[in-house]
Short mmCIF file of C-alpha atoms in Angstrom, two decimals:
data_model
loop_
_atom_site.label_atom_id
_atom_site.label_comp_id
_atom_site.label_asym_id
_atom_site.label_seq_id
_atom_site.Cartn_x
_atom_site.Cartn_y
_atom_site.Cartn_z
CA UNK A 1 52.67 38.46 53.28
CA UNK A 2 55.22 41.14 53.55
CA UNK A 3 57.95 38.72 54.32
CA UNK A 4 56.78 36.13 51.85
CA UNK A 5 57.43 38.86 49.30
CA UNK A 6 60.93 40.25 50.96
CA UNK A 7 61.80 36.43 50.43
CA UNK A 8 60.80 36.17 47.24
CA UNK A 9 62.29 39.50 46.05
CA UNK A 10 65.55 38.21 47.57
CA UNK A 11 65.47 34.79 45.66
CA UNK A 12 64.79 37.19 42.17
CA UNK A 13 67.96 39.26 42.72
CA UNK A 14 70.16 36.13 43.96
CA UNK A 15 69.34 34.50 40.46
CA UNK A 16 70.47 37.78 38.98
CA UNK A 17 73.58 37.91 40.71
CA UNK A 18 74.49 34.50 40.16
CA UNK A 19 73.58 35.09 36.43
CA UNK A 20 75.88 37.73 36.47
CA UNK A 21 78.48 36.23 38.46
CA UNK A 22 78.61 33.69 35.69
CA UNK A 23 79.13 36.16 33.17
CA UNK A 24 81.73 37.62 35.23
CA UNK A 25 83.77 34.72 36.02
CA UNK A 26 83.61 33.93 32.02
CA UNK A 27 84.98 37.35 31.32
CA UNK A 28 87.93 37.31 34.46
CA UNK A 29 88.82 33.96 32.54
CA UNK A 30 88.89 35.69 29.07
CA UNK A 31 90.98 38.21 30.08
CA UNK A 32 93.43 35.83 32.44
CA UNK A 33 93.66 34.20 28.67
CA UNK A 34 94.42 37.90 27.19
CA UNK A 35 96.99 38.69 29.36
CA UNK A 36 99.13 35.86 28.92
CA UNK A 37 98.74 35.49 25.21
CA UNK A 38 99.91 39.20 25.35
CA UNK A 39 103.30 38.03 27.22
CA UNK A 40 103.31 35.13 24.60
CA UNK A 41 103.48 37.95 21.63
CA UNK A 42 106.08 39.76 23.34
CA UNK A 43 108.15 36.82 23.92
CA UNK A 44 107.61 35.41 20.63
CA UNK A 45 108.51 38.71 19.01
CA UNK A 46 111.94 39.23 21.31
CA UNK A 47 112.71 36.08 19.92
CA UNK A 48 112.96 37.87 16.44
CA UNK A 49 114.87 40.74 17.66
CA UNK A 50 117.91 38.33 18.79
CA UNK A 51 118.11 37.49 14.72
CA UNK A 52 117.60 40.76 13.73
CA UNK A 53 120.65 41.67 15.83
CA UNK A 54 122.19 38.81 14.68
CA UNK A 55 122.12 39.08 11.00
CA UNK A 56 122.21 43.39 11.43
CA UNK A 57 125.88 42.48 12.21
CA UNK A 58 127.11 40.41 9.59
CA UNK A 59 131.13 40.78 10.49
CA UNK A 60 129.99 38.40 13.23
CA UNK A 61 129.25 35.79 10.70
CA UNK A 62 131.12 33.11 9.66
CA UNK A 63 132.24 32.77 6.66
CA UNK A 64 132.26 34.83 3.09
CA UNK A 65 129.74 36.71 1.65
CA UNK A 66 128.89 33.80 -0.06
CA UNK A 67 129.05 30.99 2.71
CA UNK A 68 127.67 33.38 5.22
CA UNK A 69 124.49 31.78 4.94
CA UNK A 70 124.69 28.37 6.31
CA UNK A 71 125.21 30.16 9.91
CA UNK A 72 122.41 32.68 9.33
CA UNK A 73 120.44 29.51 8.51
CA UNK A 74 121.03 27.85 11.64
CA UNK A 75 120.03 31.29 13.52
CA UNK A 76 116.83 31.61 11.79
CA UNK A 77 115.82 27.75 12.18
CA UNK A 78 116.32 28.40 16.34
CA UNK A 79 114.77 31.32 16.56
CA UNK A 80 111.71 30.95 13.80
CA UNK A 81 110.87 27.79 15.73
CA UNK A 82 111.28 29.27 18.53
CA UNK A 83 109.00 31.79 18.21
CA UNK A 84 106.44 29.79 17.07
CA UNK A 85 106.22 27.84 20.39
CA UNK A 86 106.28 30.80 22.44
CA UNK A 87 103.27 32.54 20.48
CA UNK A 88 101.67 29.64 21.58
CA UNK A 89 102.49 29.42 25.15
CA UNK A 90 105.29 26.44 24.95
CA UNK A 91 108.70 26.93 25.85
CA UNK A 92 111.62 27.11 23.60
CA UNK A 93 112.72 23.53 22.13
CA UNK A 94 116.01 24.82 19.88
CA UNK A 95 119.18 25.69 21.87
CA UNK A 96 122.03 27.24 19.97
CA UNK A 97 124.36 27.51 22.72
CA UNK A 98 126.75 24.48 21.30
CA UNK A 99 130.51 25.35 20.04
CA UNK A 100 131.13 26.28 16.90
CA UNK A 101 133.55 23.13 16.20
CA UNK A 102 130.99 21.03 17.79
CA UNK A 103 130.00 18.13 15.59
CA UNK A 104 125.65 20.00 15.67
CA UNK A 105 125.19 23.18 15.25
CA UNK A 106 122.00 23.43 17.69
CA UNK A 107 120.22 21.35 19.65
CA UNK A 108 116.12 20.27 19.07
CA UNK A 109 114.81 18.85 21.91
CA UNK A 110 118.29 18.38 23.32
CA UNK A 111 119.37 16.39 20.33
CA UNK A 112 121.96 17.52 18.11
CA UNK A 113 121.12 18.68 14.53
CA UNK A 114 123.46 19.81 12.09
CA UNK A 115 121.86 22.23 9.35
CA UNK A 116 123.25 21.93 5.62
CA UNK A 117 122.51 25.31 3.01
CA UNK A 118 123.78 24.10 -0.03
CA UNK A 119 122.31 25.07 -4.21
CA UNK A 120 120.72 22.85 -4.82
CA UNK A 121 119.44 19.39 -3.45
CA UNK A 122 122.13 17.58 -4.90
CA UNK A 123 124.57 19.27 -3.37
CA UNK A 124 122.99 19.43 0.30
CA UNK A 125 122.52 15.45 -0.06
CA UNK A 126 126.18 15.49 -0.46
CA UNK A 127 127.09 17.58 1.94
CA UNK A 128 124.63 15.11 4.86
CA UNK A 129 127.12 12.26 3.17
CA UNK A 130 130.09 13.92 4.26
CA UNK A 131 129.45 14.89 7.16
CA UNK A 132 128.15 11.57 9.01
CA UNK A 133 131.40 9.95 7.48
CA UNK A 134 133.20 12.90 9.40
CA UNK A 135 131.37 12.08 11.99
CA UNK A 136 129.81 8.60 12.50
CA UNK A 137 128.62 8.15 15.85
CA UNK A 138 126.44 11.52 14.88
CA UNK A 139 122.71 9.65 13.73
CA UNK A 140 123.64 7.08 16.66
CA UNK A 141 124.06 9.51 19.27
CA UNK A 142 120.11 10.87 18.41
CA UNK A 143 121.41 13.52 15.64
CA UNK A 144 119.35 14.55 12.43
CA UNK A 145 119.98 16.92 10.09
CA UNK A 146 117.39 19.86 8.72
CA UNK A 147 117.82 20.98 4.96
CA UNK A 148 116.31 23.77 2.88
CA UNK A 149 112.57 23.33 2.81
CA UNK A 150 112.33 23.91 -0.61
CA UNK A 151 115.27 21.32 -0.90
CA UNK A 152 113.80 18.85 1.41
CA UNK A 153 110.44 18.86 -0.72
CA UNK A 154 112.32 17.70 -4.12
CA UNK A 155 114.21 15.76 -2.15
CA UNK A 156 111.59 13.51 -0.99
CA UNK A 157 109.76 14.15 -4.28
CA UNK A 158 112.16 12.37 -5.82
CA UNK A 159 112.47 9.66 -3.42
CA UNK A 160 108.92 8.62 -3.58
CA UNK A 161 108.40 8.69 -7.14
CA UNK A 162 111.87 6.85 -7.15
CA UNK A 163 109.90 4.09 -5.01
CA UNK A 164 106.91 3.63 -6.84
CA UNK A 165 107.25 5.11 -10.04
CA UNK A 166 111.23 4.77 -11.11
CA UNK A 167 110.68 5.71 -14.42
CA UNK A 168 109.45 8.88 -13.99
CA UNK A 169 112.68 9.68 -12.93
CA UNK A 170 114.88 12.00 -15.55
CA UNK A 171 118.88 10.63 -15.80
CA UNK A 172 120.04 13.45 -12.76
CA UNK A 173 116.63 12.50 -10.34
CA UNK A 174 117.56 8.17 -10.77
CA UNK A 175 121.25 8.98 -9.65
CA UNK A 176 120.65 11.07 -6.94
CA UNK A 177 117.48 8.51 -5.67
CA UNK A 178 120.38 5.78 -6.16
CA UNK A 179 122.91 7.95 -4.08
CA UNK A 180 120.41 7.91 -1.32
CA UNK A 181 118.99 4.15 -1.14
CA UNK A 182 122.71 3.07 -1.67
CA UNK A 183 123.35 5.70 1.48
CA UNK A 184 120.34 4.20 3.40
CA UNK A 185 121.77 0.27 3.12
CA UNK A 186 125.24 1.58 4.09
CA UNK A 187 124.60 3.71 7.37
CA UNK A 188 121.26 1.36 7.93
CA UNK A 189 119.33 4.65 8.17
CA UNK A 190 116.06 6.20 6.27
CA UNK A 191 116.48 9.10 4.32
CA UNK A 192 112.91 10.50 5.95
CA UNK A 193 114.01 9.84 9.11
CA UNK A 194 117.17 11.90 9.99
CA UNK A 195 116.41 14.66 7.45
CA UNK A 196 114.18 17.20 8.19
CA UNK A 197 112.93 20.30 6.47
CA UNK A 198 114.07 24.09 8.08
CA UNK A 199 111.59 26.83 8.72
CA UNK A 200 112.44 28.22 5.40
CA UNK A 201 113.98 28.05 2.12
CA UNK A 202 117.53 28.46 0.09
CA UNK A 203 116.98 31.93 -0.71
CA UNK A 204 115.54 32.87 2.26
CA UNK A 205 119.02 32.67 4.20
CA UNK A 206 120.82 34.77 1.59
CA UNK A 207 122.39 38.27 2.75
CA UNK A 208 120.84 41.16 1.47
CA UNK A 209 117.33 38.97 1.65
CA UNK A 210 117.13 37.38 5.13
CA UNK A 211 116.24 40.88 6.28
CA UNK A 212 112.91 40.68 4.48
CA UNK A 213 112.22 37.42 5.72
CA UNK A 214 112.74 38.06 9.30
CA UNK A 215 109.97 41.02 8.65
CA UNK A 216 107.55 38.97 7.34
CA UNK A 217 107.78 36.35 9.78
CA UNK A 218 107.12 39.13 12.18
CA UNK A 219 103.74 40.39 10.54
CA UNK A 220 102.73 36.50 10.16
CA UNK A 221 103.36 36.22 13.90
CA UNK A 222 101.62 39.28 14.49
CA UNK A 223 98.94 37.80 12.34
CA UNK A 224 98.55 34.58 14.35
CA UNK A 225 98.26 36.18 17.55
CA UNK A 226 95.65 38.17 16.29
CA UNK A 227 93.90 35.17 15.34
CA UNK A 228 94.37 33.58 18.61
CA UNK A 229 93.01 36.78 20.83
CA UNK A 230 90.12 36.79 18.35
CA UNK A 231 89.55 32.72 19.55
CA UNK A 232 89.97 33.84 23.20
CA UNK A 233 86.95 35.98 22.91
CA UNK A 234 84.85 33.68 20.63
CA UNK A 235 85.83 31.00 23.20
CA UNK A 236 84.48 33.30 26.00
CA UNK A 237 81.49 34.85 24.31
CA UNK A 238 77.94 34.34 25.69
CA UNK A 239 76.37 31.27 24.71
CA UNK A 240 73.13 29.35 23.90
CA UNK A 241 74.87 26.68 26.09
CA UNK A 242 75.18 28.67 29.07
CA UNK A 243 72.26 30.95 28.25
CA UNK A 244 69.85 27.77 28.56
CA UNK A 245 71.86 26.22 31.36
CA UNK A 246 71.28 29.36 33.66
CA UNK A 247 67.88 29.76 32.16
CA UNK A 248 67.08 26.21 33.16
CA UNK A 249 68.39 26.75 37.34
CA UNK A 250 66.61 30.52 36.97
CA UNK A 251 63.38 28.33 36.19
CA UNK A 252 64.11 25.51 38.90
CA UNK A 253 64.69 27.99 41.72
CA UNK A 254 61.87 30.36 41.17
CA UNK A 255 59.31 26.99 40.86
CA UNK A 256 60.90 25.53 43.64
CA UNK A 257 60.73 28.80 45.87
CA UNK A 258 56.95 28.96 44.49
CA UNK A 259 56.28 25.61 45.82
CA UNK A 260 57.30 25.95 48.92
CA UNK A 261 56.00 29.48 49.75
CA UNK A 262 52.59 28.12 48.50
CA UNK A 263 52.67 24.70 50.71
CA UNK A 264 53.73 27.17 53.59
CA UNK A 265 50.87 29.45 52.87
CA UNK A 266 48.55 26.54 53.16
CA UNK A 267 50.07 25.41 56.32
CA UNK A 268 50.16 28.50 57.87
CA UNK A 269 46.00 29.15 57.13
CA UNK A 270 45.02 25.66 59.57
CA UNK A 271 45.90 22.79 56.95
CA UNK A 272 48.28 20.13 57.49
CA UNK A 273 50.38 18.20 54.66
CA UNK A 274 48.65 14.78 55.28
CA UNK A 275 45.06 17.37 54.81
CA UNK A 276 46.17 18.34 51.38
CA UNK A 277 42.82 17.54 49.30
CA UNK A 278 43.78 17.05 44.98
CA UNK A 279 42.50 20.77 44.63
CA UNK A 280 44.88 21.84 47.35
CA UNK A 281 47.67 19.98 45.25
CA UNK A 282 46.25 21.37 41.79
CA UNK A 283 46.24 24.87 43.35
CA UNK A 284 49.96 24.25 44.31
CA UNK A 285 51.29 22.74 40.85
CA UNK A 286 49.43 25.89 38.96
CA UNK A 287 51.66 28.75 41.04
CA UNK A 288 54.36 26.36 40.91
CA UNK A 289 54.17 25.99 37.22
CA UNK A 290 53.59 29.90 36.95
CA UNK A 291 56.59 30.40 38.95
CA UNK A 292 58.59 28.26 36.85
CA UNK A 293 57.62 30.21 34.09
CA UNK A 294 58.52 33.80 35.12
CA UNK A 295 61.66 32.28 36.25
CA UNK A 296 62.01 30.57 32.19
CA UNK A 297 61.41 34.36 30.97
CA UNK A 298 63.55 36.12 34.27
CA UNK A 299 66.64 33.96 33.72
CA UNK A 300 66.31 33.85 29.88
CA UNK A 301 65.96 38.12 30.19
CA UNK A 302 68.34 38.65 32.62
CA UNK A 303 71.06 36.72 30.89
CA UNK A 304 70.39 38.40 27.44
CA UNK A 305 70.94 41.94 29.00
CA UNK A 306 73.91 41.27 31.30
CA UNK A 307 75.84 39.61 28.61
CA UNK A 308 74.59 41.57 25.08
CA UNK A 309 73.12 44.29 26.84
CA UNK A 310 75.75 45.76 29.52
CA UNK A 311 72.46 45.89 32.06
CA UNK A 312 73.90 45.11 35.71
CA UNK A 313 72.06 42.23 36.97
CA UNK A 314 69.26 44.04 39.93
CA UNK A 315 68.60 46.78 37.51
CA UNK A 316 67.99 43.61 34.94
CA UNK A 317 66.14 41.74 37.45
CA UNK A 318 63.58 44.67 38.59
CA UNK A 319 62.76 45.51 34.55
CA UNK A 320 61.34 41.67 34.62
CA UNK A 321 60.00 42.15 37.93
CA UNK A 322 58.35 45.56 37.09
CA UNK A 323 57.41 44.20 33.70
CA UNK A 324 55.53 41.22 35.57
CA UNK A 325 53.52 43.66 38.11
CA UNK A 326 52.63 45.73 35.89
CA UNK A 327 51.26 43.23 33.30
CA UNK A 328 49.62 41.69 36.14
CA UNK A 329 47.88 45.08 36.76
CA UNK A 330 46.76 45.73 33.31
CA UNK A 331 45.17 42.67 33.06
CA UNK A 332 43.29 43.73 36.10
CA UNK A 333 42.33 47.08 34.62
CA UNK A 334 41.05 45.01 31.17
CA UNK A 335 39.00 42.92 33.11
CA UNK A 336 37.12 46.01 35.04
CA UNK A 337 38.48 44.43 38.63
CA UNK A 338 40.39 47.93 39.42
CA UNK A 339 40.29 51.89 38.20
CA UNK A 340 42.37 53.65 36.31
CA UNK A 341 43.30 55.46 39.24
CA UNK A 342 44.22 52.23 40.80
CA UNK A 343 46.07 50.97 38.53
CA UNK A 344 48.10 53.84 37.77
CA UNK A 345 48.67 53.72 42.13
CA UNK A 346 49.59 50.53 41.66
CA UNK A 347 51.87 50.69 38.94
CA UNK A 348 53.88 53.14 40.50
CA UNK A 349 54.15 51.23 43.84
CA UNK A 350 55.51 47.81 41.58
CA UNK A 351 57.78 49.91 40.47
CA UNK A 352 59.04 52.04 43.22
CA UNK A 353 59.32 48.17 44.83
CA UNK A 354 61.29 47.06 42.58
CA UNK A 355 63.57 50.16 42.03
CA UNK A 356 64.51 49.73 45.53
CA UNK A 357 65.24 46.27 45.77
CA UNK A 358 67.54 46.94 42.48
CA UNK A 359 69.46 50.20 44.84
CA UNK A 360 69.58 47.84 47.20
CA UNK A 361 71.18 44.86 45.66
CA UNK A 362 74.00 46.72 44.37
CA UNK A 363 74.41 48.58 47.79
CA UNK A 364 74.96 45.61 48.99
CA UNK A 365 77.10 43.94 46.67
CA UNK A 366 79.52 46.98 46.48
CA UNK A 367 79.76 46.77 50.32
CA UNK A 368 80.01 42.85 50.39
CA UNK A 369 82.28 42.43 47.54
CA UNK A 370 81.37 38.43 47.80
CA UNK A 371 78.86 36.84 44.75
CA UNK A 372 75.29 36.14 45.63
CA UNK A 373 75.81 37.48 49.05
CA UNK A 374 75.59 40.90 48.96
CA UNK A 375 72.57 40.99 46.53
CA UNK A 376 70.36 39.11 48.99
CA UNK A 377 71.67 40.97 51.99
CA UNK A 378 71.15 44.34 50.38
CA UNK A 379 67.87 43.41 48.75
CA UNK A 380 66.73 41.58 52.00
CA UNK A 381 67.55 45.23 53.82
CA UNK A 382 66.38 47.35 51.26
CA UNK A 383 63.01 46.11 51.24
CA UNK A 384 62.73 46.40 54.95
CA UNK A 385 63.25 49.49 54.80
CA UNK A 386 60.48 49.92 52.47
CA UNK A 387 57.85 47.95 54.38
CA UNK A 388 58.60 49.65 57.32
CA UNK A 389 58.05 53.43 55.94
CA UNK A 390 55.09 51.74 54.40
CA UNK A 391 53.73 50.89 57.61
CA UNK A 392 53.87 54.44 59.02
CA UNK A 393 53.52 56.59 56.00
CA UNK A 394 51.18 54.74 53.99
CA UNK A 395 47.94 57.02 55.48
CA UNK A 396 49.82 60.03 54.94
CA UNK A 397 50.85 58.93 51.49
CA UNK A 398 47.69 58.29 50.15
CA UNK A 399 46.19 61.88 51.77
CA UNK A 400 49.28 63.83 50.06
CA UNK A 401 47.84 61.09 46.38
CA UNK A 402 44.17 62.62 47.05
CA UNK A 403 45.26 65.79 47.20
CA UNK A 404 47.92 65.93 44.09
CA UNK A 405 45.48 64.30 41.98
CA UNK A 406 42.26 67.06 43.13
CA UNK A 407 44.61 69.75 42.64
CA UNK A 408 45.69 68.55 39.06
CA UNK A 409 42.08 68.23 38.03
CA UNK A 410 41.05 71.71 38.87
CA UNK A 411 44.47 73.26 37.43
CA UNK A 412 43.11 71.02 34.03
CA UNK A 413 39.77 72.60 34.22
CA UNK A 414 40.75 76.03 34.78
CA UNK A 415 43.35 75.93 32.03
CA UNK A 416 41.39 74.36 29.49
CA UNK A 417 39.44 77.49 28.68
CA UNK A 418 42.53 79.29 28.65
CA UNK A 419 44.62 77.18 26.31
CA UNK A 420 41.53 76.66 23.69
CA UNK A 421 41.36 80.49 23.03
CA UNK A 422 45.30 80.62 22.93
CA UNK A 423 45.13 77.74 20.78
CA UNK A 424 42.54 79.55 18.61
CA UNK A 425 44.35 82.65 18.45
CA UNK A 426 47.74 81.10 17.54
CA UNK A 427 45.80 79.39 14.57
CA UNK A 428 44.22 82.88 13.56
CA UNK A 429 47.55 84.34 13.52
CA UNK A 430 49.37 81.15 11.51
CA UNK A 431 46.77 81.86 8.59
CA UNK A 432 46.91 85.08 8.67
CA UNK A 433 50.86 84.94 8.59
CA UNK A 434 50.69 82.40 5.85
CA UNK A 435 48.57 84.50 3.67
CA UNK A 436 50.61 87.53 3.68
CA UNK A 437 53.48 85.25 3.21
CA UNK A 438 52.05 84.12 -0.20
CA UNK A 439 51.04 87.84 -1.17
CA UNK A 440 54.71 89.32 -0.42
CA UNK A 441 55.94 86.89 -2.87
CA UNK A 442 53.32 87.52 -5.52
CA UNK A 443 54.30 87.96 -9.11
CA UNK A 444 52.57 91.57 -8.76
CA UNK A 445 54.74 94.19 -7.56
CA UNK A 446 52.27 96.30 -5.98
CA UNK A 447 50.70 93.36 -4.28
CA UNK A 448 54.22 92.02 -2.99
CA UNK A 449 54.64 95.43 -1.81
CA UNK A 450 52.21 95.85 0.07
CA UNK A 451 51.78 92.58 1.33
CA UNK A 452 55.12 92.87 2.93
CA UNK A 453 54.77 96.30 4.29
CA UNK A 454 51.90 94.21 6.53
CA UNK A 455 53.87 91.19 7.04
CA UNK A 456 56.47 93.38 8.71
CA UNK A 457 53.74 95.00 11.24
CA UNK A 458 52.04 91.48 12.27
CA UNK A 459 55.90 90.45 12.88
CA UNK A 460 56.40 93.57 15.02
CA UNK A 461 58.04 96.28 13.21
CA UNK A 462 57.67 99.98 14.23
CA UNK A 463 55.70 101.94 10.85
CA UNK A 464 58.60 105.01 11.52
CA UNK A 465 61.63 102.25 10.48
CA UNK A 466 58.86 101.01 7.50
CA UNK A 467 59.34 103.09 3.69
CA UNK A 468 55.76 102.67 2.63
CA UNK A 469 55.30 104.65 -0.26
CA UNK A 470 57.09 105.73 -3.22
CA UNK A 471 57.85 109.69 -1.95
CA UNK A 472 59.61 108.15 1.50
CA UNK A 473 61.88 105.75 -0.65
CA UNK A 474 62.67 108.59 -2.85
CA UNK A 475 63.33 110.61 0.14
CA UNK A 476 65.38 108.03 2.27
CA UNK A 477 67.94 107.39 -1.19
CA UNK A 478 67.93 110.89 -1.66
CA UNK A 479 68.94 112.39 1.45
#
């Protein structure tokens, strides 16, 4: 019997360990996830601070004050899109590193693009002309070129309503669509294929502005990443998924150990498996089915305080356990089969039990740092410790019971006499206090007087420090 329930206690606290094992594991992977979105952000955001020290030293930069912009636009295309791959975890696609006479000015993928800042869309367009009849082999070699955004948007705008819809085209828009289909049939290229819109827009690459623009990229990075911690942790929170899943093996496990603790019980009293009559097989499926059942509400419990909670999983475990003995024993108790006495024995046995086995499982798992194992080790010691001081101390323990209990119930008896008339006398005294209480603040002076001249003795106060009449306040001022 004893070992059948050192067995049994084991298999509870193993299903609590691997419950919280799972919850573990979830939470290592969570903050794996953490970590290296936090390297992401800091890459991301180093990313911005070679622009910023780019564009903080604008005698560096080609040009005028005027042009000056075309190079800061390359700069920020690299490193905005740059940025945005690291936050995410990808490595950088846009390479700068090309010469400044080269026919690109960075590379996307390892293909050359060649960026072109120009007011307005006209104007850009022009500028993509000029330069592939600089440099011709330039679309054939893989190259494309990347516009304003802004720009790119009418641009295209323009083109498709051009297409469809050619007279909704004002006199500027049908020249400019003409400019491009005439420039698509000449270079046999598509306009929407080797032009491509930047990270940002004409007036975004403008000294005296870009600063801005840098900053607020910044904050919407910062932004994002916030966003994508905030997913790592709703990816990683607990679960109806995995709360039923571990519910459902909780439930398997503690039938199947009921099972086969019951058919060994059987087999153990004289009767074979072939000798199994249908009541020996109902008798079997009803603990089974109980057992599947406390292991339904044990996993379902255990799971909800390890994970919403913060309950470690044996102290979990042995508040079910404890819950279930004790339940068991009231129902005992209703139904006239024990005593009070009894049950309140029994009670605190269950629950000294189970107190141990949940010492004893984390004992053992902080001394066998390895999932599963050390619960059932520690448990599986614990508790043989128990039922051996059980063994030899269970006489003396129920003398030392007797005794507590026979001395409490003549301390109650010769106490109860004692704390009636104290109780009786306290009450005396509250009335009388409240009474003098209501007199001291009476709307009659005299009364008041007096009432508080008696107030002050039941509270203690020596007469000699007390003016009680009229000649000893005239004395005390006068003196």
């Amino acid at each position: 019997m004893r070992l059948r329930k050192i067995f049994k206690s084991s298999q509870d606290q193993a299903v609590a360990a691997w419950i919280e094992e799972v919850k573990n594991i979830r939470i290592a992977n969570m903050k794996v996830l953490l970590d290296d979105q936090a390297l992401n952000l800091r890459s991301s955001l180093e990313e911005l601070s070679k622009l910023k020290e780019f564009i903080g030293d604008p005698d560096h930069i080609l040009g005028s004050p005027l042009t000056k912009h075309g190079e800061i636009a390359e700069h920020v295309q690299v490193n905005f899109s740059n940025a945005d791959r690291l936050l995410v975890g990808k490595s950088r696609n846009h390479s700068i590193d090309v010469g400044r006479t080269a026919m690109e000015d960075y590379l996307r993928n390892g293909k050359m693009v060649q960026s072109k800042f120009y007011n307005g869309e006209k104007g850009t367009f022009n500028a993509v002309v000029k330069h592939l009849e600089k440099y011709p082999d330039f679309i054939k070699q893989g190259g494309n070129y990347d516009i304003p955004k802004d720009q790119y948007d009418q641009l295209m705008d323009i083109y498709n309503r051009g297409e469809t819809a050619r007279y909704s085209l004002n006199r500027s828009e049908e020249t400019l669509f003409k400019n491009m289909k005439n420039w698509e049939v000449e270079k046999h290229v598509k306009v929407n294929k080797v032009i491509h819109p930047s990270e940002v827009d004409y007036k975004d690459v403008q000294t005296g502005v870009v600063d801005k623009v840098v900053d607020k990229k910044e904050r919407s990075i910062e932004r994002k990443n916030e966003d994508i911690e905030n997913n790592i942790r709703y990816e990683h929170r607990p679960t109806l998924k995995e709360g039923l899943q571990t519910t459902a093996v909780a439930a398997t496990l503690e039938g199947g150990t009921t099972f086969c603790l019951k058919i060994y019980e059987k087999h153990k009293n004289g009767k074979k498996l072939s000798e199994f009559t249908s009541d020996d097989w109902k008798d079997v499926g009803i603990d089974t089915a109980k057992g599947t059942a406390k292991g339904t509400i044990r996993g379902s419990t255990v799971y909800a305080m390890t994970n919403f909670v913060g309950t470690h999983a044996p102290v979990a475990n042995s508040l079910v356990t404890a819950t279930f003995g004790v339940v068991s024993l009231a129902r005992k108790f209703e139904k006239k089969e024990i005593t009070g006495e009894e049950f309140a024995m029994s009670s605190e046995i269950v629950c000294l039990d189970v107190g141990m086995s949940a010492l004893s499982s984390i004992i053992g798992q902080t001394l066998i740092p390895v999932p599963v194992l050390g619960a059932i080790v520690g448990n599986t010691v614990g508790m043989f410790m128990v039922e051996i001081a059980k063994n030899y101390l269970d006489a003396d323990e129920q003398k030392l019971i007797k005794q507590y209990v026979s001395q409490m119930n003549e301390l109650d008896k010769k106490y109860k006499k004692e704390y009636e008339s104290v109780l009786r006398n306290i009450q005396k005294k509250e009335q009388k206090f409240d009474s003098l209480i209501e007199l001291a603040f009476d709307e009659d002076v005299n009364k008041a007087f007096e009432a508080s001249i008696e107030l002050a003795y039941s509270e203690g106060v020596e007469k000699d420090s007390l003016l009680k009449n009229m000649d000893e306040i005239d004395s005390y001022f006068m003196n």
